[in-house]
Structures are given as structure tokens and as C-alpha cells.
CSV table of C-alpha atoms and ligand atoms in Angstrom, one decimal:
chain,number,residue,atom,x,y,z
A,1016,MET,CA,23.4,-0.8,-29.6
A,1017,GLN,CA,20.0,-1.3,-27.8
A,1018,LYS,CA,19.7,-1.1,-23.9
A,1019,ARG,CA,18.9,-3.8,-21.8
A,1020,ILE,CA,16.1,-4.2,-19.5
A,1021,LEU,CA,15.5,-6.8,-16.7
A,1022,ALA,CA,12.0,-7.5,-16.3
A,1023,TYR,CA,11.1,-9.4,-13.1
A,1024,GLY,CA,7.5,-8.2,-12.4
A,1025,ARG,CA,4.3,-9.8,-13.8
A,1026,LEU,CA,4.1,-8.0,-17.5
A,1027,SER,CA,1.4,-9.1,-20.3
A,1028,GLU,CA,2.7,-10.2,-23.5
A,1029,ALA,CA,1.5,-6.9,-25.1
A,1030,GLN,CA,3.5,-5.2,-22.4
A,1031,LEU,CA,6.9,-7.3,-23.0
A,1032,ALA,CA,6.0,-6.8,-26.6
A,1033,GLN,CA,6.1,-2.9,-26.2
A,1034,LEU,CA,9.4,-3.2,-24.5
A,1035,ASP,CA,11.0,-5.7,-27.0
A,1036,ARG,CA,10.4,-3.1,-29.8
A,1037,ASP,CA,13.1,-0.7,-28.5
A,1038,PHE,CA,15.0,-2.5,-25.7
A,1039,GLU,CA,16.8,-6.2,-25.2
A,1040,VAL,CA,14.6,-7.4,-22.5
A,1041,GLN,CA,15.8,-10.4,-20.4
A,1042,THR,CA,12.8,-11.8,-18.2
A,1043,PHE,CA,12.7,-13.2,-14.7
A,1044,PRO,CA,9.5,-14.2,-13.6
A,1045,GLY,CA,8.7,-14.5,-10.0
A,1046,LEU,CA,12.0,-13.5,-9.0
A,1047,GLU,CA,12.5,-12.1,-5.3
A,1048,SER,CA,16.1,-12.3,-4.6
A,1049,ALA,CA,19.0,-11.0,-6.5
A,1050,ASP,CA,21.0,-14.2,-5.8
A,1051,ASP,CA,19.5,-15.4,-8.8
A,1052,PRO,CA,22.8,-16.6,-11.0
A,1053,ALA,CA,21.1,-15.7,-14.1
A,1054,PHE,CA,19.9,-12.4,-12.9
A,1055,LEU,CA,23.4,-11.7,-10.9
A,1056,ALA,CA,25.1,-12.4,-14.5
A,1057,ALA,CA,22.8,-10.0,-16.3
A,1058,LEU,CA,23.0,-7.0,-14.0
A,1059,PRO,CA,26.5,-5.8,-15.0
A,1060,LYS,CA,25.2,-4.7,-18.5
A,1061,ALA,CA,21.3,-3.8,-17.3
A,1062,HIS,CA,20.3,-0.1,-18.4
A,1063,GLY,CA,16.9,-0.8,-16.8
A,1064,LEU,CA,15.2,-2.8,-14.1
A,1065,VAL,CA,11.2,-3.3,-14.1
A,1066,GLY,CA,9.4,-5.4,-11.4
A,1067,SER,CA,8.1,-5.1,-7.9
A,1068,GLY,CA,9.5,-6.8,-4.5
A,1069,LEU,CA,12.9,-7.3,-5.0
A,1070,PRO,CA,15.3,-5.5,-2.5
A,1071,ILE,CA,17.3,-2.7,-4.1
A,1072,THR,CA,20.7,-3.0,-2.1
A,1073,LEU,CA,23.9,-1.2,-2.5
A,1074,GLU,CA,25.2,-4.5,-3.3
A,1075,LEU,CA,22.8,-5.0,-6.4
A,1076,LEU,CA,23.5,-1.0,-7.4
A,1077,ASP,CA,27.4,-2.0,-7.2
A,1078,SER,CA,26.6,-5.0,-9.6
A,1079,ALA,CA,24.6,-2.7,-12.1
A,1080,PRO,CA,27.3,0.1,-13.4
A,1081,ASN,CA,25.1,1.1,-16.1
A,1082,LEU,CA,21.8,1.1,-14.5
A,1083,GLU,CA,19.9,4.3,-15.5
A,1084,ALA,CA,16.1,3.7,-14.2
A,1085,ILE,CA,14.4,1.3,-11.8
A,1086,ALA,CA,10.2,1.2,-12.7
A,1087,THR,CA,9.0,-0.1,-9.3
A,1088,ILE,CA,5.2,-1.9,-10.0
A,1089,SER,CA,3.7,-0.3,-6.9
A,1090,VAL,CA,3.1,3.2,-5.6
A,1091,GLY,CA,5.1,2.9,-2.4
A,1092,TYR,CA,8.9,2.6,-2.6
A,1093,ASP,CA,9.6,2.8,1.1
A,1094,GLY,CA,12.3,-0.1,0.8
A,1095,MET,CA,14.2,1.9,-2.2
A,1096,PRO,CA,17.5,3.8,-1.2
A,1097,VAL,CA,16.0,6.7,-2.8
A,1098,ASP,CA,19.2,8.9,-1.6
A,1099,GLU,CA,21.5,6.6,-2.9
A,1100,LEU,CA,19.7,6.2,-6.4
A,1101,THR,CA,19.7,10.0,-6.7
A,1102,ARG,CA,23.6,9.9,-5.9
A,1103,ARG,CA,24.2,7.6,-8.6
A,1104,GLY,CA,22.0,9.4,-11.4
A,1105,ILE,CA,19.7,6.7,-11.5
A,1106,LEU,CA,15.9,7.5,-12.0
A,1107,LEU,CA,13.4,5.8,-9.6
A,1108,CYS,CA,9.8,5.7,-11.1
A,1109,ASN,CA,6.4,4.4,-9.4
A,1110,THR,CA,2.7,3.9,-9.9
A,1111,PRO,CA,0.7,6.5,-8.6
A,1112,ASP,CA,-2.6,7.4,-9.7
A,1113,VAL,CA,-3.5,4.4,-11.3
A,1114,LEU,CA,-4.2,2.2,-8.1
A,1115,THR,CA,-6.0,4.9,-6.1
A,1116,GLU,CA,-9.6,3.5,-6.5
A,1117,THR,CA,-9.0,0.1,-6.1
A,1118,THR,CA,-6.9,0.5,-2.9
A,1119,ALA,CA,-9.7,3.1,-1.5
A,1120,ASP,CA,-12.2,0.0,-2.6
A,1121,THR,CA,-9.9,-2.5,-0.6
A,1122,GLY,CA,-10.0,-0.2,2.4
A,1123,PHE,CA,-13.8,0.4,2.2
A,1124,ALA,CA,-14.1,-3.7,2.1
A,1125,LEU,CA,-12.0,-3.5,5.3
A,1126,ILE,CA,-14.1,-0.9,7.2
A,1127,LEU,CA,-17.2,-3.0,6.0
A,1128,ALA,CA,-15.9,-6.4,7.0
A,1129,ALA,CA,-14.6,-5.6,10.1
A,1130,SER,CA,-17.1,-3.2,11.1
A,1131,ARG,CA,-20.2,-5.5,10.4
A,1132,ARG,CA,-17.9,-9.0,11.3
A,1133,VAL,CA,-18.4,-10.1,7.6
A,1134,VAL,CA,-15.4,-12.7,7.6
A,1135,GLU,CA,-16.5,-14.0,11.4
A,1136,LEU,CA,-20.1,-14.4,10.3
A,1137,ALA,CA,-19.5,-16.1,7.1
A,1138,ASP,CA,-17.5,-18.7,8.6
A,1139,PHE,CA,-20.0,-19.2,11.3
A,1140,VAL,CA,-22.4,-20.2,8.8
A,1141,ARG,CA,-19.8,-22.1,6.9
A,1142,ARG,CA,-18.9,-24.3,9.6
A,1143,GLY,CA,-22.8,-25.0,10.3
A,1144,ASP,CA,-23.2,-23.1,13.5
A,1145,TRP,CA,-26.1,-20.9,12.6
A,1146,GLN,CA,-28.6,-23.2,14.2
A,1147,ALA,CA,-31.2,-20.3,15.5
A,1148,SER,CA,-31.8,-16.9,14.9
A,1149,ILE,CA,-28.4,-14.9,15.8
A,1150,GLY,CA,-28.5,-12.4,18.8
A,1151,GLU,CA,-26.3,-10.1,20.3
A,1152,ALA,CA,-23.2,-12.0,20.4
A,1153,GLN,CA,-23.2,-11.8,16.7
A,1154,PHE,CA,-24.1,-7.9,16.5
A,1155,GLY,CA,-21.6,-5.7,14.5
A,1156,SER,CA,-21.2,-1.9,14.5
A,1157,ASP,CA,-22.9,0.2,12.0
A,1158,VAL,CA,-20.8,2.3,9.5
A,1159,HIS,CA,-23.3,4.7,7.8
A,1160,GLY,CA,-23.4,8.1,9.4
A,1161,LYS,CA,-20.2,7.6,11.6
A,1162,THR,CA,-17.5,9.6,12.0
A,1163,LEU,CA,-14.6,8.4,9.6
A,1164,GLY,CA,-10.9,9.0,10.8
A,1165,MET,CA,-8.1,9.3,8.2
A,1166,ILE,CA,-4.8,9.5,9.5
A,1167,GLY,CA,-2.9,10.4,6.1
A,1168,PHE,CA,-5.2,12.6,3.2
A,1169,GLY,CA,-3.3,11.9,0.5
A,1170,ARG,CA,-4.9,10.3,-3.0
A,1171,ILE,CA,-5.7,7.2,-1.4
A,1172,GLY,CA,-6.8,8.7,1.6
A,1173,ALA,CA,-9.1,11.2,0.0
A,1174,ALA,CA,-10.6,8.3,-2.1
A,1175,VAL,CA,-11.6,6.2,1.1
A,1176,ALA,CA,-13.2,9.6,2.5
A,1177,ARG,CA,-15.1,10.0,-0.6
A,1178,ARG,CA,-16.6,6.8,-0.3
A,1179,GLY,CA,-17.3,7.2,3.2
A,1180,ALA,CA,-18.8,10.9,2.9
A,1181,LEU,CA,-20.6,10.4,-0.2
A,1182,GLY,CA,-21.6,6.8,-0.1
A,1183,PHE,CA,-22.2,6.0,3.6
A,1184,GLY,CA,-23.1,9.9,4.9
A,1185,MET,CA,-20.0,9.9,7.1
A,1186,ARG,CA,-18.3,12.8,8.9
A,1187,VAL,CA,-14.9,12.8,7.7
A,1188,LEU,CA,-11.7,14.1,10.0
A,1189,TYR,CA,-8.1,13.9,9.0
A,1190,SER,CA,-4.7,14.3,10.3
A,1191,ASN,CA,-2.3,15.1,7.6
A,1192,ALA,CA,0.8,17.2,7.4
A,1193,SER,CA,-0.7,19.8,5.3
A,1194,PRO,CA,-4.3,21.2,5.3
A,1195,LYS,CA,-6.3,20.0,2.5
A,1196,PRO,CA,-8.9,23.1,1.8
A,1197,ALA,CA,-10.2,21.5,-1.7
A,1198,LEU,CA,-11.1,18.3,0.3
A,1199,GLU,CA,-12.8,20.5,3.5
A,1200,GLN,CA,-14.8,22.0,0.9
A,1201,GLU,CA,-15.6,18.8,-1.3
A,1202,LEU,CA,-16.4,16.2,1.6
A,1203,GLY,CA,-16.8,18.8,4.5
A,1204,ALA,CA,-13.7,17.1,6.0
A,1205,GLU,CA,-12.2,18.4,9.3
A,1206,ARG,CA,-8.7,18.7,10.0
A,1207,ARG,CA,-7.8,17.6,13.6
A,1208,THR,CA,-4.6,17.1,15.5
A,1209,HIS,CA,-3.3,13.5,15.5
A,1210,ASP,CA,-4.7,12.7,19.2
A,1211,SER,CA,-8.0,14.4,19.0
A,1212,LEU,CA,-8.9,12.7,15.5
A,1213,LEU,CA,-7.9,9.1,17.4
A,1214,ALA,CA,-10.2,10.1,20.3
A,1215,GLU,CA,-13.2,11.0,18.0
A,1216,ALA,CA,-13.4,9.0,15.3
A,1217,ASP,CA,-15.6,5.8,15.2
A,1218,ILE,CA,-13.4,4.1,12.3
A,1219,ILE,CA,-9.8,5.1,11.7
A,1220,CYS,CA,-8.0,4.5,8.4
A,1221,VAL,CA,-4.5,4.8,8.2
A,1222,THR,CA,-3.2,5.6,4.6
A,1223,VAL,CA,0.1,7.7,5.3
A,1224,PRO,CA,3.1,6.5,3.6
A,1225,LEU,CA,6.0,4.4,5.4
A,1226,THR,CA,8.7,7.1,6.0
A,1227,ALA,CA,11.0,7.5,9.2
A,1228,GLU,CA,8.3,10.2,10.6
A,1229,THR,CA,5.3,7.5,10.3
A,1230,GLU,CA,7.3,4.5,11.5
A,1231,HIS,CA,5.2,3.3,14.3
A,1232,LEU,CA,3.2,6.3,14.1
A,1233,ILE,CA,0.2,4.0,16.2
A,1234,GLY,CA,1.3,2.3,19.3
A,1235,ALA,CA,0.2,1.6,23.0
A,1236,HIS,CA,-0.5,5.5,23.4
A,1237,GLU,CA,-2.6,5.8,20.4
A,1238,PHE,CA,-4.8,2.6,20.6
A,1239,GLY,CA,-5.6,4.0,24.7
A,1240,LEU,CA,-7.0,7.2,22.9
A,1241,MET,CA,-9.3,5.3,20.8
A,1242,LYS,CA,-13.0,4.7,21.8
A,1243,PRO,CA,-13.2,1.0,22.8
A,1244,SER,CA,-16.1,0.9,20.2
A,1245,ALA,CA,-13.5,1.7,17.5
A,1246,ILE,CA,-12.7,0.1,14.1
A,1247,PHE,CA,-9.1,0.2,13.0
A,1248,VAL,CA,-7.7,-0.1,9.4
A,1249,ASN,CA,-4.5,-0.2,8.1
A,1250,ILE,CA,-4.2,0.0,4.2
A,1251,ALA,CA,-0.8,1.7,4.3
A,1252,ARG,CA,2.3,0.0,5.6
A,1253,GLY,CA,2.5,-2.6,8.5
A,1254,ARG,CA,5.3,-0.8,10.1
A,1255,VAL,CA,3.4,2.4,10.8
A,1256,VAL,CA,1.8,0.6,13.5
A,1257,ARG,CA,3.3,-1.4,16.6
A,1258,GLU,CA,1.5,-4.8,16.0
A,1259,ALA,CA,2.4,-6.0,19.5
A,1260,ASP,CA,0.7,-2.9,20.8
A,1261,LEU,CA,-2.5,-3.7,18.5
A,1262,ILE,CA,-2.7,-7.4,19.3
A,1263,ALA,CA,-2.7,-6.2,23.0
A,1264,ALA,CA,-5.3,-3.5,22.3
A,1265,LEU,CA,-7.8,-6.1,20.7
A,1266,GLU,CA,-7.0,-8.4,23.5
A,1267,LYS,CA,-8.0,-6.0,26.2
A,1268,GLY,CA,-11.0,-4.5,24.1
A,1269,GLN,CA,-9.3,-1.4,24.1
A,1270,VAL,CA,-10.5,-1.1,20.1
A,1271,ARG,CA,-13.3,-3.4,18.9
A,1272,ALA,CA,-11.9,-4.9,15.5
A,1273,ALA,CA,-9.4,-4.6,13.1
A,1274,GLY,CA,-9.1,-4.7,9.2
A,1275,LEU,CA,-5.7,-5.2,8.0
A,1276,ASP,CA,-4.2,-5.4,4.7
A,1277,VAL,CA,-0.3,-5.0,5.5
A,1278,PHE,CA,1.8,-6.2,8.7
A,1279,GLU,CA,5.1,-5.5,10.1
A,1280,GLN,CA,6.4,-8.8,8.3
A,1281,GLU,CA,5.1,-10.1,5.0
A,1282,PRO,CA,4.1,-12.6,4.3
A,1283,LEU,CA,2.8,-12.8,7.9
A,1284,SER,CA,4.3,-15.0,9.8
A,1285,PRO,CA,2.7,-18.3,10.9
A,1286,GLU,CA,3.2,-17.6,14.6
A,1287,SER,CA,1.2,-14.3,14.5
A,1288,PRO,CA,-2.0,-14.4,16.7
A,1289,LEU,CA,-4.0,-11.7,14.3
A,1290,PRO,CA,-5.5,-13.8,11.5
A,1291,HIS,CA,-6.9,-16.2,14.4
A,1292,MET,CA,-8.4,-13.3,16.5
A,1293,PRO,CA,-12.3,-13.1,15.5
A,1294,SER,CA,-12.1,-9.4,15.7
A,1295,VAL,CA,-9.7,-9.2,12.9
A,1296,VAL,CA,-9.8,-9.5,9.0
A,1297,ALA,CA,-6.8,-10.0,7.8
A,1298,LEU,CA,-5.7,-9.8,3.8
A,1299,PRO,CA,-2.7,-10.7,2.1
A,1300,HIS,CA,-1.4,-7.1,1.0
A,1301,ALA,CA,-4.0,-7.1,-1.4
A,1302,GLY,CA,-4.8,-3.2,-2.1
A,1303,SER,CA,-4.1,-3.0,-5.5
A,1304,ALA,CA,-4.8,-6.6,-6.5
A,1305,THR,CA,-7.4,-6.9,-9.0
A,1306,TYR,CA,-6.6,-7.7,-12.8
A,1307,GLU,CA,-7.6,-4.4,-13.9
A,1308,THR,CA,-5.2,-2.4,-11.7
A,1309,ARG,CA,-2.3,-4.6,-11.7
A,1310,ASP,CA,-2.5,-4.4,-15.3
A,1311,ALA,CA,-2.5,-0.6,-15.4
A,1312,MET,CA,0.2,-0.6,-12.7
A,1313,ALA,CA,2.5,-2.6,-14.9
A,1314,GLN,CA,1.7,-0.8,-17.9
A,1315,ARG,CA,2.3,2.5,-16.1
A,1316,ALA,CA,6.0,0.8,-15.3
A,1317,VAL,CA,6.6,0.1,-18.8
A,1318,ASP,CA,5.6,3.5,-19.7
A,1319,ASN,CA,8.2,5.0,-17.3
A,1320,ILE,CA,11.3,2.8,-18.1
A,1321,SER,CA,10.6,3.2,-21.7
A,1322,ARG,CA,10.5,6.8,-21.4
A,1323,ALA,CA,13.6,6.9,-18.9
A,1324,LEU,CA,15.8,5.0,-21.0
A,1325,GLN,CA,14.9,7.1,-24.1
A,1326,GLY,CA,16.0,10.2,-22.4
A,1327,GLN,CA,12.0,11.7,-21.6
A,1328,ARG,CA,10.8,12.3,-18.5
A,1329,PRO,CA,9.1,9.4,-16.8
A,1330,ILE,CA,5.2,10.1,-16.2
A,1331,SER,CA,5.8,9.1,-12.4
A,1332,LEU,CA,9.3,10.1,-11.2
A,1333,VAL,CA,10.2,9.8,-7.5
A,1334,ASN,CA,13.7,11.3,-7.6
A,1335,GLU,CA,13.1,14.7,-9.3
A,1336,ALA,CA,16.7,15.4,-8.2
A,1337,ALA,CA,18.2,12.7,-10.3
A,1338,TRP,CA,16.4,13.7,-13.4
A,1339,ARG,CA,18.9,15.4,-16.1
A,1340,PRO,CA,16.8,16.9,-19.3
B,403,DGY,C1,2.0,-0.6,-3.6
B,403,DGY,O1,1.7,-0.1,-5.0
B,403,DGY,O2,2.9,0.3,-2.9
B,403,DGY,C2,0.9,-1.0,-3.1
B,403,DGY,O3,1.2,-1.4,-1.4
B,403,DGY,C3,1.2,-2.7,-3.6
B,403,DGY,O4,2.4,-3.2,-3.3
């Protein structure tokens, strides 16, 4: 009997054909909630799930007693009950590496856009307000030669820092749980305590994963330490930052501008003032959203689920403890 996969992510024809060769595949395009009656009916016989954005609840797991593996089409797995999956022997696979450079590109796009007021000035032109040479009221801040402070120095953080150090002649500071001697060597990066980095950096970019330790890592105290000219960028997870404190810091001029790809609530609430603030560049969680990278992420998830259900070690396994070779 072929194992069954429920696919609710965006997979290409070729990727679906790859799964079809070895498995029985049922697709649920655009599925956002497990309440879909067809999905609920399919869960009891499912061996694998592949997709992103679907909350994996205990109720869902109870309805899927044959589940062996979940391949999320994302590097982040902060919404996943990892311990519970491990307890049930369900493998959780994610998609690191293939999105690193694209997400770093987004980080740098936000650094440039927020520093040089790209969106605000483009809107100024679009509205027809460009009637005379621009003056100080429209000036931005330099990026090249500035001090870039990376909060988190994993794969994506290092890729952002590489762009800063090698492309823009920036000095790189980082705060991270462990030292990164190879990156210090490569980029001349210097490790700092969290607080000294916040006080010293001109541009602060957050790339830490969301965990119990990093939730609300940046709040009023941290914004208070930053330079009034600081540019703040978050490409990690919205809940790493106390959003109300960020809004207050921008309103008080405690920081100059922010580039944000992630928010405490996504999609962003229509009541949020953030997208209306001229000093904010807001993106719709688009860090990895390119044709090439989303395709590569889907391919990684397809390879992960195929290997997991065929008894081979998935390429990117989150919960090692659940792996029984
Ligand atoms: C990820 O892969 O975790 C990115 O944030 C896109 O969801």
C-alpha cells in the first residue's frame, strides 16, 4: 500500500509528479485551516504533510494517528509543537540554506529603503509633489561605511553582514549566544553584548529565530539604548519585538526609521499605524518570496517528505530525537 501525503503548499507540476511516483498525494491548494472538511476527512490516513502556514495543533495530530512526517515549506518552525511531534515520533523537516541569500537580499533592501527613504520619496514623486529641488526635509542617512549591528548571527545574519562588510564597507558588530570566530575572521565582525551593540550600531538588523528566550527581546529599554539616528530592521519574526514599543520609539524620534518584513500579527491588522508612518517601510513577510527561492524551498520540502516516508534521513531534520534509522 502506498503511503499518503496531504500537500497544502504551493508545489509545481514537476514536484507533484515527483511525489506521485512513490505516494498517493491529495492536494489542498490554499488551505489555511484544518477545518476544511475534505482535509479533516483525509487526516486519519495521512502519513505525511507538506505545506506551510497551517497551524499544527494537538487536535490535528490526534486526528492523524498514522502521521510519520511533516515537511514545512519554511525555515522557521516557531508555530510547531516540536516536543509533541518528537514524543509521537513524527519527523519535522524545514527548508534552511536555500532561502538564506534571498532573505538576506530582503534584509538589505529594507536597510537601504529605510535609510534612504526610498518608498517615502518614490511616493512623493508619484503624488506629483516634486515641484522643486529637494532639501533637508527629504534627506536620508548613509549606509556605506556605517556600523551594522546584527542581532543573531546565524546563516541569514551572516549573509546580511557579508553584504554590509564586503559591498558597503560597513563595520559589523554582532550579538549572538555563541562567538563566531570564522565570521570574525572573514568579515572583521566584533562580538558585543546585546546592550552595547544597540548603543553602538547605526543600523540594527534582527535575524534571531523566535523562541521563548527571544520573544520580545527588543522593547522600550532596547529602543532607549539606540542612537536617535538608528535604523531598525526586522527580518526575523514579529514577536521578537514589542511592536507597541517600536511605534512609540518611532513617534518619539528615539530611532529614525524602521524596515519591517514581519509583525506581531500577520497579516498586519488594518488598525496598525505602522504602514502609514512615513519612517516605516513595511513588507508582507516577503523575505524568501522570489520565484526561484520559493521553488527551491518547495523542492526541499518534497525531497524531505519523500526521504522521511521512505525511511531515509531527511535533508533538513528539525527534531533529531525523533529520527529512528
Ligand atoms: C521562513 O521560511 O521561515 C520564512 O519566514 C518564510 O515563511
